[in-house]
Coordinates of C-alpha atoms in Angstrom, one line a residue:
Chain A
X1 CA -22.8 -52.4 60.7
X2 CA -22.1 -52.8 56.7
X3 CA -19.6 -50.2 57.2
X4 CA -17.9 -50.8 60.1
X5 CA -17.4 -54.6 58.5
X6 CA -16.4 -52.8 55.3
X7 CA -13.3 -50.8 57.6
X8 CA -12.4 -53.8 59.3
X9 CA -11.9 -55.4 55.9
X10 CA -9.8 -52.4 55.0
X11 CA -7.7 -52.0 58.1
X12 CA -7.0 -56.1 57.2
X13 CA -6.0 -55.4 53.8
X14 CA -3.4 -52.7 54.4
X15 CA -1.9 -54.7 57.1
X16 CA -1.5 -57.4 53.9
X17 CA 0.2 -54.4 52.0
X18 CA 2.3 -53.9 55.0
X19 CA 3.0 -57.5 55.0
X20 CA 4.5 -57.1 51.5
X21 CA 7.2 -55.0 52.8
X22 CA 8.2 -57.8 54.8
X23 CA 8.6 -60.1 52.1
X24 CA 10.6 -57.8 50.2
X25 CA 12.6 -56.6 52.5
X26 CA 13.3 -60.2 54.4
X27 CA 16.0 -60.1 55.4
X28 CA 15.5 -63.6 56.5
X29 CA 14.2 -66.5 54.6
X30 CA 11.9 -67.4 57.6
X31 CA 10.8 -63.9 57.6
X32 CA 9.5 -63.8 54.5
X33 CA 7.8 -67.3 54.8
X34 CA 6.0 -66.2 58.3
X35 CA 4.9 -62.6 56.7
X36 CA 3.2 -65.4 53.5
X37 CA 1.5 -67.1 56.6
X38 CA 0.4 -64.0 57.7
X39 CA -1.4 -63.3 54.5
X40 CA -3.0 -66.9 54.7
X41 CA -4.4 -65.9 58.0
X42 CA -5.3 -62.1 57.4
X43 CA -6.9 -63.5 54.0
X44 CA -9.0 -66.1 55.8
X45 CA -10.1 -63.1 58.3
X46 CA -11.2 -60.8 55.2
X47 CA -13.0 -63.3 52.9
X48 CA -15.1 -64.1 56.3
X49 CA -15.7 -60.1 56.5
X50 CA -17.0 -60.2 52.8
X51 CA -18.9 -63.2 53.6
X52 CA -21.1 -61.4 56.1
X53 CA -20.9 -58.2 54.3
X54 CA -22.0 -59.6 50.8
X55 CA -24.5 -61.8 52.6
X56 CA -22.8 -64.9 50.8
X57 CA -22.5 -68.4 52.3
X58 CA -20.6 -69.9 50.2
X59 CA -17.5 -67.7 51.0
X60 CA -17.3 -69.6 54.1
X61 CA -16.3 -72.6 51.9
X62 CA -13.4 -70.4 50.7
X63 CA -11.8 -69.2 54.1
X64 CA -12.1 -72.7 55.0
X65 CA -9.7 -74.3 52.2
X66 CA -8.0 -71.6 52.5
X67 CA -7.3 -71.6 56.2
X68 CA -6.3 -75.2 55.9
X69 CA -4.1 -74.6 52.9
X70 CA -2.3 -71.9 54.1
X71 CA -0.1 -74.5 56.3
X72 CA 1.0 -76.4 53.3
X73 CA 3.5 -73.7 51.9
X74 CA 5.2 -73.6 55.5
X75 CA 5.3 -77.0 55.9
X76 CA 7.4 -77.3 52.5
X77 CA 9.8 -75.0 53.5
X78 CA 10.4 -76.1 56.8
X79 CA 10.8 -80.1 55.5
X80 CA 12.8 -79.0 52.3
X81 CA 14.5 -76.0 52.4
X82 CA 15.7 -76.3 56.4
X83 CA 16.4 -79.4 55.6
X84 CA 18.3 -78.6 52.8
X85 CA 20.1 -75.6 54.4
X86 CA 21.0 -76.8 57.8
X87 CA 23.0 -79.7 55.7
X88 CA 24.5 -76.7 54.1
X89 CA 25.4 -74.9 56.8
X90 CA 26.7 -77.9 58.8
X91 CA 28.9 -78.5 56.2
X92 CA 31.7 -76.0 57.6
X93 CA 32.2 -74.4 54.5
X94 CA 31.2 -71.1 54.0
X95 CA 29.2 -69.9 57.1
X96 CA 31.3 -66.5 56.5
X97 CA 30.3 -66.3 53.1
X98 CA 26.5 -66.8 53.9
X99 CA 25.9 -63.9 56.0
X100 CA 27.5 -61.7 53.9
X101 CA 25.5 -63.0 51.0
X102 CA 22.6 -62.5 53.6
X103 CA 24.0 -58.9 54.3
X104 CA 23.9 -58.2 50.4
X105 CA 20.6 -60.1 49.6
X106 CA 19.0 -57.9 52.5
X107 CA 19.3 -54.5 50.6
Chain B
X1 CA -15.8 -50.3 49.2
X2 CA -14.0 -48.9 46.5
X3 CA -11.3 -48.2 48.7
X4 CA -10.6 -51.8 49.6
X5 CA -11.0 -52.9 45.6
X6 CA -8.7 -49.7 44.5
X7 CA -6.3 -50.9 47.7
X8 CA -6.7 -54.7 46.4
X9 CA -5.7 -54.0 42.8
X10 CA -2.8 -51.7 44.3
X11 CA -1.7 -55.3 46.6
X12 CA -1.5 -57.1 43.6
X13 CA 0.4 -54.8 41.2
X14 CA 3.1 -54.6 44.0
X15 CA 3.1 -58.8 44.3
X16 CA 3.3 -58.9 40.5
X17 CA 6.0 -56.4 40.4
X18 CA 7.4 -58.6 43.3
X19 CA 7.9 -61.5 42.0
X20 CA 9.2 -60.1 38.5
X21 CA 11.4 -57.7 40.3
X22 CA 13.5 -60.3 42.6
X23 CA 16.3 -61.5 41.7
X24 CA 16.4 -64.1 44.5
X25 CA 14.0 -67.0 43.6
X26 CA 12.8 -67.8 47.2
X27 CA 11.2 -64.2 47.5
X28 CA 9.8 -64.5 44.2
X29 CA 8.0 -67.8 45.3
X30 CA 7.1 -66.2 48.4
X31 CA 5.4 -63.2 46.6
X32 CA 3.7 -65.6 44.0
X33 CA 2.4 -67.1 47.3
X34 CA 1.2 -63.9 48.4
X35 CA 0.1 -62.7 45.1
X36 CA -2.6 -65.7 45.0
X37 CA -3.9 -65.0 48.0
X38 CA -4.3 -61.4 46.6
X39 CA -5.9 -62.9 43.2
X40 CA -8.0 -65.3 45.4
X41 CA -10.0 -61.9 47.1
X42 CA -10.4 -60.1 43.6
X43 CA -12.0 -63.2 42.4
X44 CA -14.5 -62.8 45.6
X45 CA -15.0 -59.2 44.7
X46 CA -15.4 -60.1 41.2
X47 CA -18.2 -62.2 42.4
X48 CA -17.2 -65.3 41.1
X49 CA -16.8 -67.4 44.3
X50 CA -15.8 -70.9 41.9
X51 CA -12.7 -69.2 40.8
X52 CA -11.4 -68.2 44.3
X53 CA -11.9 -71.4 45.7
X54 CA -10.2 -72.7 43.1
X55 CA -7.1 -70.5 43.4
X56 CA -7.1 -70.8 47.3
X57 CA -6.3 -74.7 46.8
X58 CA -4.1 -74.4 43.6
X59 CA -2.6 -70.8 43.3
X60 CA -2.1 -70.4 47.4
X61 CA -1.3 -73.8 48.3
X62 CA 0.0 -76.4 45.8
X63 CA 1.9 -74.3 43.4
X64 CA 4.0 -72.5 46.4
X65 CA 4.8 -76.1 47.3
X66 CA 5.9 -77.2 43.8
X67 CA 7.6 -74.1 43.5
X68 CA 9.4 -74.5 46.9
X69 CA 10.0 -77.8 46.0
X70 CA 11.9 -76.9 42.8
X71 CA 13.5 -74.3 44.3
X72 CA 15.8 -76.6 46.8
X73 CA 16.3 -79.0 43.5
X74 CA 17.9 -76.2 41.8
X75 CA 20.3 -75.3 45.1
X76 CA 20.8 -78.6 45.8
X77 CA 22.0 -79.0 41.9
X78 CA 23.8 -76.0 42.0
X79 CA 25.6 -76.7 45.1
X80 CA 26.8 -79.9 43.1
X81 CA 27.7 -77.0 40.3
X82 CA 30.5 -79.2 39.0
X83 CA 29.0 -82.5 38.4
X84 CA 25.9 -80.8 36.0
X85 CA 25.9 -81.2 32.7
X86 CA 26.8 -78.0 30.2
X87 CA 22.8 -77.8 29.4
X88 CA 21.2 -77.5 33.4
X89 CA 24.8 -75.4 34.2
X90 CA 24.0 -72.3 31.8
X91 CA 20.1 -72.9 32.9
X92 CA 21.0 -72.5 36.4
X93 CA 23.4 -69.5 35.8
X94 CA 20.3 -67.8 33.9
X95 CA 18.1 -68.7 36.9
X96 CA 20.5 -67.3 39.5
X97 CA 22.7 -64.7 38.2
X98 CA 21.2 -62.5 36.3
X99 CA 21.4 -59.8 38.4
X100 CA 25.6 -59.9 38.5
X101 CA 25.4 -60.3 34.8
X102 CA 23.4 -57.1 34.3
X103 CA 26.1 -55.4 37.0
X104 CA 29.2 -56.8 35.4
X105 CA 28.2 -55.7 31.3
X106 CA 28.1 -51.5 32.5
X107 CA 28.5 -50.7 28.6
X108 CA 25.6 -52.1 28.3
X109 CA 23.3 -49.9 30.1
X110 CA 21.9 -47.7 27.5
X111 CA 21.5 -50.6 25.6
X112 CA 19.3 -51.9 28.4
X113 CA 17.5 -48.9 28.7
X114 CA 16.1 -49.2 25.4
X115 CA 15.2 -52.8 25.9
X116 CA 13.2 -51.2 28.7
X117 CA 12.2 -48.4 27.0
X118 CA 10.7 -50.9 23.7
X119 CA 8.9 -53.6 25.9
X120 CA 7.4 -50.5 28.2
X121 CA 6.0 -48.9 24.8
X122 CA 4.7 -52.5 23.7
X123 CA 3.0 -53.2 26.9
X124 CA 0.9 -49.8 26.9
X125 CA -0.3 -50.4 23.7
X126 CA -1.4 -54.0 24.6
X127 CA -2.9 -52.3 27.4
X128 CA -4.6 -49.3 25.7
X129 CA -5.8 -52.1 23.1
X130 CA -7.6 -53.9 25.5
X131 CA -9.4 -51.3 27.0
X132 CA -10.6 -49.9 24.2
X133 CA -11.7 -53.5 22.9
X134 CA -13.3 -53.8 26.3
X135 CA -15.3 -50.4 25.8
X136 CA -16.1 -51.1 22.0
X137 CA -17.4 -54.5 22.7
X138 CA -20.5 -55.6 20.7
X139 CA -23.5 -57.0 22.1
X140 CA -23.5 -60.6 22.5
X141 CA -25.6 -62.1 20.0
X142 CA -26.2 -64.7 22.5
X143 CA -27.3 -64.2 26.2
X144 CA -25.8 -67.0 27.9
X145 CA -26.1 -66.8 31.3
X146 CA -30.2 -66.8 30.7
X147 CA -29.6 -69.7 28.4
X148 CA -28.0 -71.7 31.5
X149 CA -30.5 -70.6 34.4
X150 CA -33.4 -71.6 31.4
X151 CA -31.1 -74.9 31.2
X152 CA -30.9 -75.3 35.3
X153 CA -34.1 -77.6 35.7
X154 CA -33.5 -80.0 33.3
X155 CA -29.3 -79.8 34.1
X156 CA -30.1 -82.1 37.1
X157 CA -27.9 -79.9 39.3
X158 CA -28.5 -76.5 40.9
X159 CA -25.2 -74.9 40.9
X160 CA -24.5 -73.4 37.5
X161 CA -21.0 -73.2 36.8
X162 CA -20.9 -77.3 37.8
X163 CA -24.0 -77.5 35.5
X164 CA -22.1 -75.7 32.7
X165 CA -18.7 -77.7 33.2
X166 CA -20.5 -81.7 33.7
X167 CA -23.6 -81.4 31.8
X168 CA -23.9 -78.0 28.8
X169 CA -20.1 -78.2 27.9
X170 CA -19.1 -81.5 29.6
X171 CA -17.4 -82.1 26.3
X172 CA -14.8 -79.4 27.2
X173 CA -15.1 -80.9 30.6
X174 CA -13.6 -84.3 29.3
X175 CA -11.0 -83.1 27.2
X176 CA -9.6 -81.4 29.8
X177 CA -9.4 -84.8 32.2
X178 CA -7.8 -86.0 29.1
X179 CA -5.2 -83.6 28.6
X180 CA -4.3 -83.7 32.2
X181 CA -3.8 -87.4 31.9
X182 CA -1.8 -86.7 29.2
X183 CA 0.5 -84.1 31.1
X184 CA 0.9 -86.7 34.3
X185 CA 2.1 -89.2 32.3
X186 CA 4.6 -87.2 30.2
X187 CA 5.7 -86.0 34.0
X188 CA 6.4 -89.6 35.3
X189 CA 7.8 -90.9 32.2
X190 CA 10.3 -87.7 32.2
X191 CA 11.3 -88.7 35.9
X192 CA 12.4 -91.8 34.9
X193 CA 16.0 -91.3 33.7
X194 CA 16.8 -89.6 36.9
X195 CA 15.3 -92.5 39.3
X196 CA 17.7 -95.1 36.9
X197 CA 21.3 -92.0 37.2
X198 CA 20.9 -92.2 41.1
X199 CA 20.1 -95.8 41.3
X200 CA 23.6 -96.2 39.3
X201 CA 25.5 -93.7 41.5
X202 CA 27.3 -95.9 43.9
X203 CA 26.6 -94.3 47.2
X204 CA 25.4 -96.6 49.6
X205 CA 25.0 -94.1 52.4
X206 CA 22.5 -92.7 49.9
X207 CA 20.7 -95.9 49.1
X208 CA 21.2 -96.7 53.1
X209 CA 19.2 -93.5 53.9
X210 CA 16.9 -93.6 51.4
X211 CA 16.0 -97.3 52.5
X212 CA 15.6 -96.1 56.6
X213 CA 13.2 -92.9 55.0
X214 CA 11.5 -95.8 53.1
X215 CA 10.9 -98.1 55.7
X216 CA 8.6 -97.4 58.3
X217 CA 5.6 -96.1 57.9
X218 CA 6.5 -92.7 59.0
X219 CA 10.1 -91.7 58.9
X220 CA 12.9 -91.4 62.1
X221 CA 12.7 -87.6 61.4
X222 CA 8.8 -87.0 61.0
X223 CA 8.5 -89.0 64.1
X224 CA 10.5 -87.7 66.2
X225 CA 9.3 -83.9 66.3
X226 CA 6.0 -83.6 67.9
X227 CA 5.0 -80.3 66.6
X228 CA 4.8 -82.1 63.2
X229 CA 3.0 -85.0 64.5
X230 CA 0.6 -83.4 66.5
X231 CA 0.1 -80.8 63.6
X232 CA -0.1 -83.3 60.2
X233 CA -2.5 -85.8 62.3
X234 CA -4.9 -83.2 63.0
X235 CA -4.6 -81.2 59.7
X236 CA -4.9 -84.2 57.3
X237 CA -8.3 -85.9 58.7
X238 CA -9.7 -81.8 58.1
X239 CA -8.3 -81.7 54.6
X240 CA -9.8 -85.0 53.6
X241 CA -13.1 -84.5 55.0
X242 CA -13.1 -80.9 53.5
X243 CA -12.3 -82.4 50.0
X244 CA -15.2 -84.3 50.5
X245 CA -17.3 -81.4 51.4
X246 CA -16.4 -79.4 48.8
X247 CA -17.2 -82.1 46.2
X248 CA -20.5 -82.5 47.3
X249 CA -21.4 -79.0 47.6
X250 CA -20.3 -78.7 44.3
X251 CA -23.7 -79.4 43.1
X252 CA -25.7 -76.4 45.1
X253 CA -22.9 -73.7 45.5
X254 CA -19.6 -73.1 44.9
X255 CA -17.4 -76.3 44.8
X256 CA -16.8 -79.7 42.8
X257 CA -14.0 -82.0 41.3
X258 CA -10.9 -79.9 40.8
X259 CA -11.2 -77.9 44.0
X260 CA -12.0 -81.0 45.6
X261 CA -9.0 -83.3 43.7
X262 CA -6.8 -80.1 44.9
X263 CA -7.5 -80.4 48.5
X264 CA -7.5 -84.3 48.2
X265 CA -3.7 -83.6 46.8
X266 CA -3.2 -81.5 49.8
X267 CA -3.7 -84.2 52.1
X268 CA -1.2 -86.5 50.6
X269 CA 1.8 -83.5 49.9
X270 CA 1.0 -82.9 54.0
X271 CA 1.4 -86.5 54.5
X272 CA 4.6 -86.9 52.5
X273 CA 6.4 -83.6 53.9
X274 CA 5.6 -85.1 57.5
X275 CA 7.2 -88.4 56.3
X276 CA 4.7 -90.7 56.0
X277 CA 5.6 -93.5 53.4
X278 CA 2.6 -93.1 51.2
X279 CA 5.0 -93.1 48.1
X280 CA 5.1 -96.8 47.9
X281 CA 1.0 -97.4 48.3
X282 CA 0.6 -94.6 45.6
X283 CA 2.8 -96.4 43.1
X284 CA 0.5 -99.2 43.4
X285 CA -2.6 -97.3 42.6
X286 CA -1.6 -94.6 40.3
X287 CA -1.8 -96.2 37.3
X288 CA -5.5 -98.0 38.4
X289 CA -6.1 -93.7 39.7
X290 CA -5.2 -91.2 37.2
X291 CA -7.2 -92.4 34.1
X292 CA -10.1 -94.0 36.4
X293 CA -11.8 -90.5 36.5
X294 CA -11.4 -90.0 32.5
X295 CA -12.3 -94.0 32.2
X296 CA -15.5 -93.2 34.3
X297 CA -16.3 -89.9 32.1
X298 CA -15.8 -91.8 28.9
X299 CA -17.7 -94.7 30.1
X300 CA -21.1 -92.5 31.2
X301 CA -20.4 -90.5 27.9
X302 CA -20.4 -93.6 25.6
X303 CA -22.6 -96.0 27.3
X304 CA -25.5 -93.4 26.7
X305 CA -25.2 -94.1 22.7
X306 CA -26.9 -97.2 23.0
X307 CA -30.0 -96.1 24.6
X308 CA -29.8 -94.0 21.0
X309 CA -29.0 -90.7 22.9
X310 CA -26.1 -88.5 21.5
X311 CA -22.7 -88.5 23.0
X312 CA -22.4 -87.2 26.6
X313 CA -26.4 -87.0 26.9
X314 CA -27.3 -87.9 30.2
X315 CA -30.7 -90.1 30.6
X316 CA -33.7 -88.0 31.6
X317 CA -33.9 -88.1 35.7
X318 CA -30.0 -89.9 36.1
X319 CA -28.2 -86.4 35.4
X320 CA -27.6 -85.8 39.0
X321 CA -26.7 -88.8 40.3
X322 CA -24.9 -89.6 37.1
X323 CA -23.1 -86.7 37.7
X324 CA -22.1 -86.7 41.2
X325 CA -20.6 -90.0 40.1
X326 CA -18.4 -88.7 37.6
X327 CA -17.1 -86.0 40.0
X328 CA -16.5 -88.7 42.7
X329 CA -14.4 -90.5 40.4
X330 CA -12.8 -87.2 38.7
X331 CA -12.0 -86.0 42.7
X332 CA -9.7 -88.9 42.9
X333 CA -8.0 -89.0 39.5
X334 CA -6.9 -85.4 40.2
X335 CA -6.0 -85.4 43.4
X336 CA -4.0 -88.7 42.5
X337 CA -2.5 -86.6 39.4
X338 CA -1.9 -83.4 41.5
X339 CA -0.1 -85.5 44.2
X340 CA 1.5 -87.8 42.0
X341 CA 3.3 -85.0 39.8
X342 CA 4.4 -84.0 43.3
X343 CA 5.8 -87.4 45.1
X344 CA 7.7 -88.3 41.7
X345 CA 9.3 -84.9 41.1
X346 CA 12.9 -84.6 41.4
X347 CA 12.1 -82.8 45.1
X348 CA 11.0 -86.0 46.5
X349 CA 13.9 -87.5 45.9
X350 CA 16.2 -85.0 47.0
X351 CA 15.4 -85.4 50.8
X352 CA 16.7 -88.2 51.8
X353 CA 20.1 -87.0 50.1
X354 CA 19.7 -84.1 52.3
X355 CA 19.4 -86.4 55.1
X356 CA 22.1 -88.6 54.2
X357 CA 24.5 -85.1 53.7
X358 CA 23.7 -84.7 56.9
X359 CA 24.5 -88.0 58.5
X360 CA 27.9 -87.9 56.5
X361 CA 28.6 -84.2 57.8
X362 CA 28.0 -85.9 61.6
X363 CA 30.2 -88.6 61.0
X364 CA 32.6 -86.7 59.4
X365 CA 33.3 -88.3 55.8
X366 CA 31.7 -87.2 52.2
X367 CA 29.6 -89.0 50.6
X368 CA 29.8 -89.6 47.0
X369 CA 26.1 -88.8 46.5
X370 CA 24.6 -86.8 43.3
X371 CA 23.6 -83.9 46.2
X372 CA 27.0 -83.3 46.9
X373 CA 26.1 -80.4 49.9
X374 CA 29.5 -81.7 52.1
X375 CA 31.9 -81.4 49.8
X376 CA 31.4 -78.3 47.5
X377 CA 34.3 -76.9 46.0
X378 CA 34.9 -73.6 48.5
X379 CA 35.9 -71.0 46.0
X380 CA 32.4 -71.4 44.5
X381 CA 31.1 -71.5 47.3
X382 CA 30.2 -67.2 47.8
X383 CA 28.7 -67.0 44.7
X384 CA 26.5 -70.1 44.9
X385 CA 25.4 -69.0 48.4
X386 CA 24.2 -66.0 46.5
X387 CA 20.2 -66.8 47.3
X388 CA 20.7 -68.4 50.3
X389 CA 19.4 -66.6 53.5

């Protein structure tokens, strides 16, 4: 059972590494943010794997803050940096110039 | 389980590398996101549970919201380029364009290359210096961790590591409250200049925004989407009563004041970015807040002296309960400090500018204000976009 947990943590892991291309590659800003969440919840996932593998408790305690935690960075970057942008955007200038800052930044 | 350790430590490398690597600050932030996440499960493999909590509050929540946070200060300073001062103009041209600096000086290459080539050589030798000081070690002349589970009866609290921080070393324990005292209040004493510029700056479409976010309890814009209602009312009663969890558990497993304070601070930052006016009610408290904790500490620490016990030398049979005490009080004076260096930073400020940008875009004017989003100049305007996606 130990090592069928122990895979399962594995197989969660290298979806995180997979993750990481995502947030290097983007090419959106809202990519990037949703691949973070997705190592909030594939994090939350594998620390409850170790819990049960490593017999430990008190790992609970740390999926827990860290499930709840993990909403924080989106919420900041939906409240401030949307914010901020769509202000940007609206202001007529430059749209052109964005996307293809957005084509460059992509690469 | 090597595999998943030798797989972990591969993660991380890559994040690191990440976040060095990019020249576009909101990946970086994103990757330093990721990256604690990453550090947060090597501290679980490294079996030490206390420091993984402690970086799933701080490292994977609250720093990728400070960071975010200064992020859209810089953009919106730099999309008001002209109006900066020489200093915070050269800082934000280091900040955003290195990259076409390093394309434009071509002559410089091999020049680079040897900069490379110097701090790669200096970084192996740190590295090959540490491992060997790591495989030459001597023995410890002193076997603490026996030392602290002989300690552990008499400690008055079960968990070790909060028995080493509040009672064994609770010396280090209270500098440490002091020096983050210290820190907040060299933060809001730094914000102040700012607050008094924007007050001067005669925009009132700025002041008129700013006084509409300020004056309900929950602002037009938090209230009107019900995705962020719904979401922050349900999220912030299960922060708050985890914070509370956490600090009591603190005593019999992995837990206590600064994890606790960090998910305390969590709960406000929610409530803010949602819109809630809290600023206002924390202003009132904060001074009363952020040294009540070290007040508390000192207190206990001193008021033992006159029962002729030394410093910090908790009465026989009070430990515990004198303990749990302290890290009530501590809980609060750092999440107050964590929240407060948050709700005063320039960030704060900067929404309701965004908002009144907004309103001045919609009615078709520009607004004066220090943002300056509506009416950048538009030959700039490619190059500042540069890390926008």
């Amino acid at each position: 059972m130990a090592d069928f947990l122990t895979i399962a943590a594995i197989v969660l892991l290298i979806s995180l590494l997979l993750g990481l291309i995502r947030v290097w590659r983007g090419p959106g800003a809202a990519d990037r943010m949703l691949a973070a969440q997705l190592f909030g919840t594939t994090g939350v996932g594998i620390v409850l794997l170790l819990a049960v593998i490593t017999d430990n408790g008190a790992l609970f305690d740390i999926a827990l803050v860290l499930s709840l935690l993990a909403a924080v960075a989106i919420l900041a970057f939906v409240r401030r940096l949307k914010l901020q942008q769509s202000a940007a955007d609206a202001s007529s200038l430059s749209t052109k110039n964005d996307t293809a800052a957005n084509k460059k930044e992509g690469q | 389980m090597i595999a998943f350790d030798i797989l972990l430590g591969l993660g991380m490398l890559l994040a690191a590398a990440g976040v060095f690597w990019s020249a576009d600050l909101f990946r970086a932030i994103v990757m330093f996101v990721v990256f604690g996440v990453l550090l947060a499960l090597a501290w679980l493999r490294l079996q030490a549970p206390d420091l993984a909590l402690a970086e799933a509050a701080i490292g994977a929540g609250l720093t990728g919201v400070l960071l975010l946070d200064t992020l859209s200060v810089l953009r919106a300073k730099k999309t008001a380029a002209g109006k900066l001062p020489p200093v915070d103009q050269q800082l934000l041209n280091t900040f955003t364009s290195t990259r076409a600096c390093a394309a434009q000086n071509n002559h410089g290459k091999g020049h680079e290359n040897l900069r490379f080539l110097a701090v790669g050589l200096l970084s192996l030798g740190i590295l090959i210096a540490l491992q060997a000081a790591l495989f030459m070690r001597p023995e410890a002349a002193v076997n603490l961790p026996s030392m602290v589970a002989e300690g552990i009866p008499d400690a008055g609290i079960e968990h070790p590591i909060t028995a080493v921080l509040l009672n064994f070393r609770s010396y280090d324990t209270l500098l440490e409250v002091a020096v983050l005292l210290v820190a907040v209040i060299i933060g809001l004493s730094l914000r102040i200049p700012s607050n008094s510029n924007e007050q001067q700056a005669p925009s009132s479409a700025l002041i008129g925004a700013r006084q509409a976010a300020y004056a309900g309890v929950i602002s037009e814009d938090g209230g009107n989407d019900p995705i962020l209602r719904n979401f922050t009312q349900r999220l912030i009663p299960l922060v708050l009563v985890t914070g509370g969890y956490i600090l009591w558990a603190g005593s019999t497993m992995p837990g206590g004041a600064f994890q606790a304070g960090a998910l305390i601070a969590a709960a406000g930052v929610i409530a803010r970015l949602a819109g809630y006016n809290i600023a206002s009610r924390v202003d009132q408290l904060l001074r009363f807040g952020l040294v009540l904790g070290f007040l508390v500490f000192l207190t206990v620490a001193a008021s033992v002296m006159f029962g002729g016990r030394p410093f910090l030398n908790y009465p026989d049979g009070w430990a515990g309960s004198l303990i749990f005490f302290i890290e009530a009080m501590l809980t609060f004076s750092i999440g107050l400090t964590l929240l407060s260096l948050f709700v005063h930073s320039p960030g704060d400020g900067a929404e309701p500018n965004a908002k009144s940008s907004q309103r001045s875009v919609k009615s078709g004017s520009t607004v004066g204000s220090d943002n300056g989003v509506g009416n950048r100049p538009p030959g700039n305007s490619g190059k500042a976009e540069a890390d926008h996606d």
